[in-house]
Amino acid sequence: MKRLLVFFTLCTLHVTLLQAQENTYNLIPFPAQFNGGEGAFTLNAQTKIVVGAKDVTLKPIAQSLATTLKTASTLMLPIVATMAPTAKNVIYIRQNKSLGLGTEGYKLIVSADRVTLDAATPQGAFYGLQTILQLLPTAVFSPAPVENVSWSMPVCQIQDKPRFVHRGLMLDVGRHFMPVSFIKKYIDLLAAHKMNVFHWHLTEDQGWRIEIKKYPKLTQVGSKRKETLVGQYSENYPQKFDGKENGGFYTQAEIKDVVKYAQSRYVTIIPEIEMPGHSSAALAAYPELGCEPSKNYQVATKWGVMNDVYCPTEKTFTFLQDVLTEVFALFPGKYIHIGGDEAPKEAWKQSAFCQELIKKLNLKDEHELQSYFIKRIEKFVNSKGRAIIGWDEILEGGIAPNATVMSWRGTQGGIEAAKQKHNVIMTPNTYYYLDYYQANPAKEPLAIGGYLPIEKVYEYDPGAGFTAEEQKYILGIQGNVWTEYMPNSAQVEYMTFPRATAIAEVAWVPSGGKNFEDFATRLKEHLKRLDYLKVNYSKRILDVRAVTQFNNQGQLQVRLEKLDSDSKIYYTTDGKEPSTSSTEYVMPITLDKITTIKAVTTAGARFEEKFFIHRAKGKSYTYANAPAEGVDTDKKKLTDGQVAQSPRNSAEWVRMTGKDFEITIDLGEVKPVTKVSANFLKVIMNNVFPPTSVEIGLSRDGESFKDALAQPVKYALEGPWEIMPVVADFKTARARYIRIRAKNAGPAPEGHPSAGRPTTIAMDEVVVD
């Protein structure tokens, strides 16, 4: 094969990876500079690992390689201090401080005779080791010996260093506690992907998870909640609870052990101690820290934002300084995350002490009071040689002088912080919140909501919206794993991977140097590594997805898409189970009647969906009352041939708040109409009420309508969410226009969490037969 030096840019990456696929260069994250070649270096019983006497700090890297190989291959490679310069069948691991690749960079040369890994630091060598492991057969990750494997690495030359210094993953253990064994596995997975920051979210409304010796009630009381919400937050009205105590915390000895474990893998742990909000668990333990010391504060049993927050008294500041002092002793890193997000101001507004403090300090409002709170904490943290990170709400009321902002509510917080010359870490929820659904919510395990497939994770450009000068303040990026709906480690793994691999690559590769199609190809091989590591990752990247469109003749066409470019799709439309003997998918499928498409890929993914072909499909319609801005702007959602499958998927529904839902569909010409149906959503807890009544009328001229159905819609407020169908049977009518009027339920009733506020109607596909 012809040698080719390839710089990791968008225009050359595809060429690189065509070569890479042939030589199995399935590296994630892909190196900054890469040069592939012909041939391979093959390990055998005579192979030696060479670490010079002067490079003693690199010996643990060599030992890690030897141990991994021994486990998977039974090869026992000795580590020696010297070899002749012309020696063959050796792996050199050397320290070279003049590489010019920074503290995390490395240079790796694989030839048929030898392997040479150079790095300026042990951390750089550690990342070079991860690349070596990925160049070897995936079986190297096996926890047990694997037979009949050629233990070789393809020839290549690599010069590599990361784009960002902060490449992180957060794990929330406040909502659901995770055992130490899993925390270590999580750290292992970070390190294997060249990520270097574990953000440990240790305190929450639902549980305080870190032992503080000066305040034992924090774990005696604050680490336990009496029960936990059942189902999705808005699934039941009233909400239901499981009646089972839930708890757990980490002792200081356990935390020290985890910190040491992370250090050995070059992962820095950033602990998060939330303030002033998300503090219900602490207030349950020490109610004197709240604005109502006599209140019976409880560890929260459901999710969301709680009104109970720390009161900014001297007693509170003493408490927090004591807590942070013990935290400093456990975590040696520079940063402490102090939260600062979602801190309602109601308690402060009602507090005579807070209102007097606002006047005394000449503050404008409660937002500036929070700024005062954060600045006091930062001053203390800085006095101990540390620095704070806070969620982007710390910008409100004035940012603390030396704070780093973690931008989660989109990207604007990060951009604003950079304008003020503050360091930022980008973690926008629409791209990097890994608690969002990654496929069709109707077919996925319960999640908080939203939709974030892996291709969207990968497409995020951390520098977008920043000027060149402002980009200098971007420390890096981070994925966040909030565990409201992740009760165990298996579900955390499912939601985190492989989306975290996409984040790892975005954090590592140079700006402009990524291409999703190539990433997806490499990821298929990488998933085999995750199999060996026993990671319960999502296989949704192999899925088939359907997109509907209408051709020039107004016919419904179904386009089947997949991220797995290597596999083929075979499908049926006659109800039979598909196989590789079925019709191969090569172009959109045109449908002229209600049809269920079933499909299978050569990678083993299966697909099934029912498409509704009816007289209104693809037809235009008008609203009497416009929905919210940005909702159904092209007026296609209600006649696109896809009927909502689940209350979970908000994207399937068109919503209108505080108004009657009225649309008129134009069929284009007078046609027979025998039946009109539509579904309405009932999610009472989320203020989505079915209409009180529905009128469905027909007209030939668009002026005079005959109502076929004008009756109340009956339902009970109590109970689970559900889809409520409304059907009008016309038998032999003819019409061009169809009008549907759904009467809004009015303000939410007394006793409802949104009592007095406007309610919402949500409707899906209007099916006309």
PDB file of C-alpha atoms in Angstrom, residues 30-269:
ATOM      1  CA  PHE A  30      -8.698   9.513  15.778  1.00  0.00           C
ATOM      2  CA  PRO A  31      -5.179  11.012  15.952  1.00  0.00           C
ATOM      3  CA  ALA A  32      -4.402  14.614  15.030  1.00  0.00           C
ATOM      4  CA  GLN A  33      -1.831  13.520  12.435  1.00  0.00           C
ATOM      5  CA  PHE A  34      -1.768  10.098  10.870  1.00  0.00           C
ATOM      6  CA  ASN A  35       0.268   8.255   8.277  1.00  0.00           C
ATOM      7  CA  GLY A  36      -0.719   4.722   7.310  1.00  0.00           C
ATOM      8  CA  GLY A  37       1.513   2.131   5.687  1.00  0.00           C
ATOM      9  CA  GLU A  38       1.804  -1.450   4.527  1.00  0.00           C
ATOM     10  CA  GLY A  39       2.644  -4.394   6.715  1.00  0.00           C
ATOM     11  CA  ALA A  40       2.347  -5.042  10.417  1.00  0.00           C
ATOM     12  CA  PHE A  41       4.315  -5.487  13.604  1.00  0.00           C
ATOM     13  CA  THR A  42       3.559  -8.908  15.080  1.00  0.00           C
ATOM     14  CA  LEU A  43       4.059  -9.707  18.742  1.00  0.00           C
ATOM     15  CA  ASN A  44       5.312 -13.104  19.874  1.00  0.00           C
ATOM     16  CA  ALA A  45       6.952 -14.734  22.874  1.00  0.00           C
ATOM     17  CA  GLN A  46      10.301 -13.091  22.012  1.00  0.00           C
ATOM     18  CA  THR A  47       8.947  -9.517  21.898  1.00  0.00           C
ATOM     19  CA  LYS A  48      10.408  -7.200  24.540  1.00  0.00           C
ATOM     20  CA  ILE A  49       9.259  -3.895  25.980  1.00  0.00           C
ATOM     21  CA  VAL A  50      12.116  -1.432  26.447  1.00  0.00           C
ATOM     22  CA  VAL A  51      12.015   1.350  29.046  1.00  0.00           C
ATOM     23  CA  GLY A  52      15.340   3.109  29.637  1.00  0.00           C
ATOM     24  CA  ALA A  53      16.757   3.523  33.121  1.00  0.00           C
ATOM     25  CA  LYS A  54      16.250   7.282  32.846  1.00  0.00           C
ATOM     26  CA  ASP A  55      12.600   6.812  31.934  1.00  0.00           C
ATOM     27  CA  VAL A  56      11.550   5.143  35.166  1.00  0.00           C
ATOM     28  CA  THR A  57       8.314   7.191  35.334  1.00  0.00           C
ATOM     29  CA  LEU A  58       7.164   5.414  32.180  1.00  0.00           C
ATOM     30  CA  LYS A  59       7.594   1.937  33.604  1.00  0.00           C
ATOM     31  CA  PRO A  60       3.962   1.767  34.856  1.00  0.00           C
ATOM     32  CA  ILE A  61       2.836   2.360  31.265  1.00  0.00           C
ATOM     33  CA  ALA A  62       4.984  -0.544  30.085  1.00  0.00           C
ATOM     34  CA  GLN A  63       3.720  -2.725  32.902  1.00  0.00           C
ATOM     35  CA  SER A  64       0.120  -1.931  31.989  1.00  0.00           C
ATOM     36  CA  LEU A  65       0.759  -3.001  28.387  1.00  0.00           C
ATOM     37  CA  ALA A  66       2.476  -6.201  29.489  1.00  0.00           C
ATOM     38  CA  THR A  67      -0.319  -7.078  31.914  1.00  0.00           C
ATOM     39  CA  THR A  68      -3.051  -6.443  29.362  1.00  0.00           C
ATOM     40  CA  LEU A  69      -1.309  -8.598  26.769  1.00  0.00           C
ATOM     41  CA  LYS A  70      -0.695 -11.388  29.234  1.00  0.00           C
ATOM     42  CA  THR A  71      -4.378 -11.458  30.182  1.00  0.00           C
ATOM     43  CA  ALA A  72      -5.732 -11.596  26.642  1.00  0.00           C
ATOM     44  CA  SER A  73      -2.969 -13.392  24.738  1.00  0.00           C
ATOM     45  CA  THR A  74      -0.948 -15.230  27.459  1.00  0.00           C
ATOM     46  CA  LEU A  75       2.158 -13.597  25.975  1.00  0.00           C
ATOM     47  CA  MET A  76       4.534 -12.636  28.754  1.00  0.00           C
ATOM     48  CA  LEU A  77       6.568  -9.729  27.432  1.00  0.00           C
ATOM     49  CA  PRO A  78       9.573  -8.830  29.601  1.00  0.00           C
ATOM     50  CA  ILE A  79      10.358  -5.198  30.380  1.00  0.00           C
ATOM     51  CA  VAL A  80      14.046  -4.461  29.884  1.00  0.00           C
ATOM     52  CA  ALA A  81      16.169  -1.333  30.316  1.00  0.00           C
ATOM     53  CA  THR A  82      18.408  -1.582  27.252  1.00  0.00           C
ATOM     54  CA  MET A  83      18.526  -3.090  23.778  1.00  0.00           C
ATOM     55  CA  ALA A  84      20.856  -2.632  20.856  1.00  0.00           C
ATOM     56  CA  PRO A  85      19.906   0.328  18.632  1.00  0.00           C
ATOM     57  CA  THR A  86      19.261  -2.019  15.732  1.00  0.00           C
ATOM     58  CA  ALA A  87      17.219  -4.497  17.781  1.00  0.00           C
ATOM     59  CA  LYS A  88      14.075  -5.863  16.232  1.00  0.00           C
ATOM     60  CA  ASN A  89      10.871  -7.235  17.707  1.00  0.00           C
ATOM     61  CA  VAL A  90      10.846  -4.601  20.456  1.00  0.00           C
ATOM     62  CA  ILE A  91       8.453  -1.960  21.770  1.00  0.00           C
ATOM     63  CA  TYR A  92      10.269   1.166  22.927  1.00  0.00           C
ATOM     64  CA  ILE A  93       8.560   3.484  25.402  1.00  0.00           C
ATOM     65  CA  ARG A  94      10.627   6.638  25.796  1.00  0.00           C
ATOM     66  CA  GLN A  95      10.439  10.051  27.384  1.00  0.00           C
ATOM     67  CA  ASN A  96      11.185  12.878  24.979  1.00  0.00           C
ATOM     68  CA  LYS A  97      10.601  16.345  26.414  1.00  0.00           C
ATOM     69  CA  SER A  98      11.408  18.073  23.127  1.00  0.00           C
ATOM     70  CA  LEU A  99       8.510  16.603  21.124  1.00  0.00           C
ATOM     71  CA  GLY A 100       6.553  19.848  21.135  1.00  0.00           C
ATOM     72  CA  LEU A 101       3.224  18.029  21.605  1.00  0.00           C
ATOM     73  CA  GLY A 102       2.435  19.287  25.095  1.00  0.00           C
ATOM     74  CA  THR A 103       1.922  17.308  28.280  1.00  0.00           C
ATOM     75  CA  GLU A 104      -0.766  15.050  26.764  1.00  0.00           C
ATOM     76  CA  GLY A 105       0.735  14.476  23.322  1.00  0.00           C
ATOM     77  CA  TYR A 106       2.749  11.549  22.010  1.00  0.00           C
ATOM     78  CA  LYS A 107       4.441  10.225  18.888  1.00  0.00           C
ATOM     79  CA  LEU A 108       3.920   6.620  17.852  1.00  0.00           C
ATOM     80  CA  ILE A 109       5.750   4.809  15.041  1.00  0.00           C
ATOM     81  CA  VAL A 110       4.782   1.242  14.182  1.00  0.00           C
ATOM     82  CA  SER A 111       7.034  -0.517  11.671  1.00  0.00           C
ATOM     83  CA  ALA A 112       7.358  -4.166  10.765  1.00  0.00           C
ATOM     84  CA  ASP A 113      10.459  -4.412  13.004  1.00  0.00           C
ATOM     85  CA  ARG A 114       9.629  -2.332  16.061  1.00  0.00           C
ATOM     86  CA  VAL A 115       7.216   0.003  17.825  1.00  0.00           C
ATOM     87  CA  THR A 116       8.387   3.322  19.266  1.00  0.00           C
ATOM     88  CA  LEU A 117       6.269   5.414  21.607  1.00  0.00           C
ATOM     89  CA  ASP A 118       7.675   8.824  22.572  1.00  0.00           C
ATOM     90  CA  ALA A 119       6.027  11.238  24.988  1.00  0.00           C
ATOM     91  CA  ALA A 120       7.101  14.226  27.047  1.00  0.00           C
ATOM     92  CA  THR A 121       5.216  13.001  30.123  1.00  0.00           C
ATOM     93  CA  PRO A 122       3.792   9.771  31.542  1.00  0.00           C
ATOM     94  CA  GLN A 123       0.315  11.120  30.750  1.00  0.00           C
ATOM     95  CA  GLY A 124       1.209  11.486  27.082  1.00  0.00           C
ATOM     96  CA  ALA A 125       2.643   7.962  27.109  1.00  0.00           C
ATOM     97  CA  PHE A 126      -0.585   6.727  28.722  1.00  0.00           C
ATOM     98  CA  TYR A 127      -2.608   8.119  25.814  1.00  0.00           C
ATOM     99  CA  GLY A 128      -0.132   6.581  23.388  1.00  0.00           C
ATOM    100  CA  LEU A 129      -0.750   3.269  25.149  1.00  0.00           C
ATOM    101  CA  GLN A 130      -4.505   3.613  24.508  1.00  0.00           C
ATOM    102  CA  THR A 131      -3.737   4.005  20.808  1.00  0.00           C
ATOM    103  CA  ILE A 132      -1.480   0.939  20.847  1.00  0.00           C
ATOM    104  CA  LEU A 133      -4.284  -1.092  22.412  1.00  0.00           C
ATOM    105  CA  GLN A 134      -6.699   0.081  19.724  1.00  0.00           C
ATOM    106  CA  LEU A 135      -4.228  -0.842  16.985  1.00  0.00           C
ATOM    107  CA  LEU A 136      -4.109  -4.377  18.352  1.00  0.00           C
ATOM    108  CA  PRO A 137      -6.998  -6.792  17.686  1.00  0.00           C
ATOM    109  CA  THR A 138     -10.088  -5.965  19.736  1.00  0.00           C
ATOM    110  CA  ALA A 139      -9.538  -9.202  21.680  1.00  0.00           C
ATOM    111  CA  VAL A 140      -6.767  -7.417  23.599  1.00  0.00           C
ATOM    112  CA  PHE A 141      -9.576  -6.016  25.764  1.00  0.00           C
ATOM    113  CA  SER A 142     -10.712  -9.494  26.747  1.00  0.00           C
ATOM    114  CA  PRO A 143     -10.613 -10.296  30.482  1.00  0.00           C
ATOM    115  CA  ALA A 144      -9.647 -13.884  29.603  1.00  0.00           C
ATOM    116  CA  PRO A 145      -7.261 -15.504  27.086  1.00  0.00           C
ATOM    117  CA  VAL A 146      -8.434 -15.562  23.476  1.00  0.00           C
ATOM    118  CA  GLU A 147      -7.091 -18.181  21.073  1.00  0.00           C
ATOM    119  CA  ASN A 148      -6.395 -18.044  17.338  1.00  0.00           C
ATOM    120  CA  VAL A 149      -5.591 -14.339  17.265  1.00  0.00           C
ATOM    121  CA  SER A 150      -2.716 -12.772  15.364  1.00  0.00           C
ATOM    122  CA  TRP A 151      -1.389 -10.235  17.850  1.00  0.00           C
ATOM    123  CA  SER A 152      -0.243  -7.601  15.398  1.00  0.00           C
ATOM    124  CA  MET A 153      -0.460  -3.863  14.784  1.00  0.00           C
ATOM    125  CA  PRO A 154      -0.680  -2.269  11.328  1.00  0.00           C
ATOM    126  CA  VAL A 155       2.215  -0.101  10.261  1.00  0.00           C
ATOM    127  CA  CYS A 156       1.599   3.614  10.850  1.00  0.00           C
ATOM    128  CA  GLN A 157       3.074   6.878  12.069  1.00  0.00           C
ATOM    129  CA  ILE A 158       1.135   9.082  14.471  1.00  0.00           C
ATOM    130  CA  GLN A 159       1.720  12.481  16.041  1.00  0.00           C
ATOM    131  CA  ASP A 160      -1.087  13.246  18.412  1.00  0.00           C
ATOM    132  CA  LYS A 161      -2.314  15.721  20.990  1.00  0.00           C
ATOM    133  CA  PRO A 162      -5.773  16.831  22.144  1.00  0.00           C
ATOM    134  CA  ARG A 163      -7.662  19.922  21.082  1.00  0.00           C
ATOM    135  CA  PHE A 164      -8.957  20.698  24.592  1.00  0.00           C
ATOM    136  CA  VAL A 165      -7.463  20.374  28.076  1.00  0.00           C
ATOM    137  CA  HIS A 166     -10.859  19.561  29.636  1.00  0.00           C
ATOM    138  CA  ARG A 167     -12.418  16.389  28.200  1.00  0.00           C
ATOM    139  CA  GLY A 168     -14.984  15.295  30.711  1.00  0.00           C
ATOM    140  CA  LEU A 169     -17.950  13.218  31.746  1.00  0.00           C
ATOM    141  CA  MET A 170     -20.203  14.018  34.684  1.00  0.00           C
ATOM    142  CA  LEU A 171     -22.080  11.445  36.724  1.00  0.00           C
ATOM    143  CA  ASP A 172     -24.936  12.386  39.035  1.00  0.00           C
ATOM    144  CA  VAL A 173     -24.985  10.031  42.034  1.00  0.00           C
ATOM    145  CA  GLY A 174     -27.408  12.222  44.002  1.00  0.00           C
ATOM    146  CA  ARG A 175     -30.579  11.013  42.298  1.00  0.00           C
ATOM    147  CA  HIS A 176     -29.394   7.403  42.252  1.00  0.00           C
ATOM    148  CA  PHE A 177     -26.351   6.235  44.187  1.00  0.00           C
ATOM    149  CA  MET A 178     -23.780   4.209  42.259  1.00  0.00           C
ATOM    150  CA  PRO A 179     -21.339   1.809  43.984  1.00  0.00           C
ATOM    151  CA  VAL A 180     -17.582   2.372  44.113  1.00  0.00           C
ATOM    152  CA  SER A 181     -16.980  -0.572  41.800  1.00  0.00           C
ATOM    153  CA  PHE A 182     -18.980   1.149  39.076  1.00  0.00           C
ATOM    154  CA  ILE A 183     -17.338   4.525  39.695  1.00  0.00           C
ATOM    155  CA  LYS A 184     -14.003   2.849  38.983  1.00  0.00           C
ATOM    156  CA  LYS A 185     -15.368   1.243  35.822  1.00  0.00           C
ATOM    157  CA  TYR A 186     -16.676   4.622  34.717  1.00  0.00           C
ATOM    158  CA  ILE A 187     -13.212   6.109  35.245  1.00  0.00           C
ATOM    159  CA  ASP A 188     -11.660   3.233  33.267  1.00  0.00           C
ATOM    160  CA  LEU A 189     -13.968   4.015  30.367  1.00  0.00           C
ATOM    161  CA  LEU A 190     -13.100   7.700  30.477  1.00  0.00           C
ATOM    162  CA  ALA A 191      -9.398   6.904  30.386  1.00  0.00           C
ATOM    163  CA  ALA A 192      -9.777   4.413  27.535  1.00  0.00           C
ATOM    164  CA  HIS A 193     -11.311   7.209  25.459  1.00  0.00           C
ATOM    165  CA  LYS A 194      -8.540   9.692  26.370  1.00  0.00           C
ATOM    166  CA  MET A 195     -10.922  11.700  28.531  1.00  0.00           C
ATOM    167  CA  ASN A 196      -9.305  13.265  31.566  1.00  0.00           C
ATOM    168  CA  VAL A 197     -11.999  14.743  33.842  1.00  0.00           C
ATOM    169  CA  PHE A 198     -14.586  12.960  35.975  1.00  0.00           C
ATOM    170  CA  HIS A 199     -17.111  15.451  37.306  1.00  0.00           C
ATOM    171  CA  TRP A 200     -18.627  13.765  40.377  1.00  0.00           C
ATOM    172  CA  HIS A 201     -22.014  15.286  41.243  1.00  0.00           C
ATOM    173  CA  LEU A 202     -22.115  14.371  44.934  1.00  0.00           C
ATOM    174  CA  THR A 203     -24.950  16.382  46.516  1.00  0.00           C
ATOM    175  CA  GLU A 204     -28.552  16.804  45.472  1.00  0.00           C
ATOM    176  CA  ASP A 205     -32.076  17.390  46.725  1.00  0.00           C
ATOM    177  CA  GLN A 206     -32.568  13.616  46.590  1.00  0.00           C
ATOM    178  CA  GLY A 207     -29.398  12.555  48.394  1.00  0.00           C
ATOM    179  CA  TRP A 208     -26.145  13.756  50.011  1.00  0.00           C
ATOM    180  CA  ARG A 209     -23.469  11.228  49.005  1.00  0.00           C
ATOM    181  CA  ILE A 210     -20.200  12.332  50.638  1.00  0.00           C
ATOM    182  CA  GLU A 211     -19.183  11.747  54.251  1.00  0.00           C
ATOM    183  CA  ILE A 212     -18.419  14.990  56.124  1.00  0.00           C
ATOM    184  CA  LYS A 213     -17.074  14.131  59.526  1.00  0.00           C
ATOM    185  CA  LYS A 214     -17.934  17.472  61.149  1.00  0.00           C
ATOM    186  CA  TYR A 215     -21.564  17.121  60.076  1.00  0.00           C
ATOM    187  CA  PRO A 216     -22.535  13.440  60.449  1.00  0.00           C
ATOM    188  CA  LYS A 217     -26.249  14.079  59.879  1.00  0.00           C
ATOM    189  CA  LEU A 218     -25.494  14.839  56.240  1.00  0.00           C
ATOM    190  CA  THR A 219     -25.137  11.110  55.657  1.00  0.00           C
ATOM    191  CA  GLN A 220     -27.181   9.843  58.601  1.00  0.00           C
ATOM    192  CA  VAL A 221     -30.216  11.808  57.391  1.00  0.00           C
ATOM    193  CA  GLY A 222     -29.379  13.449  54.078  1.00  0.00           C
ATOM    194  CA  SER A 223     -28.237  10.322  52.235  1.00  0.00           C
ATOM    195  CA  LYS A 224     -31.638   8.619  52.571  1.00  0.00           C
ATOM    196  CA  ARG A 225     -34.991   9.404  50.992  1.00  0.00           C
ATOM    197  CA  LYS A 226     -38.059   7.582  52.190  1.00  0.00           C
ATOM    198  CA  GLU A 227     -39.290   6.703  48.684  1.00  0.00           C
ATOM    199  CA  THR A 228     -38.863   7.483  44.999  1.00  0.00           C
ATOM    200  CA  LEU A 229     -41.182   8.705  42.265  1.00  0.00           C
ATOM    201  CA  VAL A 230     -42.631   5.941  40.071  1.00  0.00           C
ATOM    202  CA  GLY A 231     -42.420   6.371  36.311  1.00  0.00           C
ATOM    203  CA  GLN A 232     -41.796   9.563  34.407  1.00  0.00           C
ATOM    204  CA  TYR A 233     -42.349  12.812  36.302  1.00  0.00           C
ATOM    205  CA  SER A 234     -45.584  13.629  34.477  1.00  0.00           C
ATOM    206  CA  GLU A 235     -46.774  10.064  33.896  1.00  0.00           C
ATOM    207  CA  ASN A 236     -49.271   9.842  36.758  1.00  0.00           C
ATOM    208  CA  TYR A 237     -51.705  12.296  38.303  1.00  0.00           C
ATOM    209  CA  PRO A 238     -51.417  12.406  41.190  1.00  0.00           C
ATOM    210  CA  GLN A 239     -47.826  11.210  41.200  1.00  0.00           C
ATOM    211  CA  LYS A 240     -47.065   7.758  42.568  1.00  0.00           C
ATOM    212  CA  PHE A 241     -44.181   6.626  44.793  1.00  0.00           C
ATOM    213  CA  ASP A 242     -42.617   3.227  45.421  1.00  0.00           C
ATOM    214  CA  GLY A 243     -42.608   3.364  49.241  1.00  0.00           C
ATOM    215  CA  LYS A 244     -39.031   2.039  49.414  1.00  0.00           C
ATOM    216  CA  GLU A 245     -36.184   3.814  51.194  1.00  0.00           C
ATOM    217  CA  ASN A 246     -33.319   4.693  48.884  1.00  0.00           C
ATOM    218  CA  GLY A 247     -29.874   5.695  50.090  1.00  0.00           C
ATOM    219  CA  GLY A 248     -26.128   5.401  49.972  1.00  0.00           C
ATOM    220  CA  PHE A 249     -22.994   7.476  50.434  1.00  0.00           C
ATOM    221  CA  TYR A 250     -19.223   7.304  50.040  1.00  0.00           C
ATOM    222  CA  THR A 251     -16.978   7.244  53.069  1.00  0.00           C
ATOM    223  CA  GLN A 252     -13.923   9.458  53.002  1.00  0.00           C
ATOM    224  CA  ALA A 253     -11.754   6.337  52.824  1.00  0.00           C
ATOM    225  CA  GLU A 254     -13.654   5.196  49.724  1.00  0.00           C
ATOM    226  CA  ILE A 255     -13.278   8.606  48.114  1.00  0.00           C
ATOM    227  CA  LYS A 256      -9.537   8.651  48.749  1.00  0.00           C
ATOM    228  CA  ASP A 257      -9.311   5.226  47.128  1.00  0.00           C
ATOM    229  CA  VAL A 258     -11.273   6.388  44.072  1.00  0.00           C
ATOM    230  CA  VAL A 259      -9.163   9.540  43.750  1.00  0.00           C
ATOM    231  CA  LYS A 260      -5.971   7.471  43.819  1.00  0.00           C
ATOM    232  CA  TYR A 261      -7.469   5.082  41.273  1.00  0.00           C
ATOM    233  CA  ALA A 262      -8.325   7.966  38.960  1.00  0.00           C
ATOM    234  CA  GLN A 263      -4.873   9.507  39.301  1.00  0.00           C
ATOM    235  CA  SER A 264      -3.280   6.291  38.107  1.00  0.00           C
ATOM    236  CA  ARG A 265      -5.336   6.694  34.912  1.00  0.00           C
ATOM    237  CA  TYR A 266      -4.642  10.432  34.545  1.00  0.00           C
ATOM    238  CA  VAL A 267      -8.233  11.338  35.317  1.00  0.00           C
ATOM    239  CA  THR A 268      -8.831  14.380  37.520  1.00  0.00           C
ATOM    240  CA  ILE A 269     -11.942  14.278  39.676  1.00  0.00           C
TER     241      ILE A 269
END
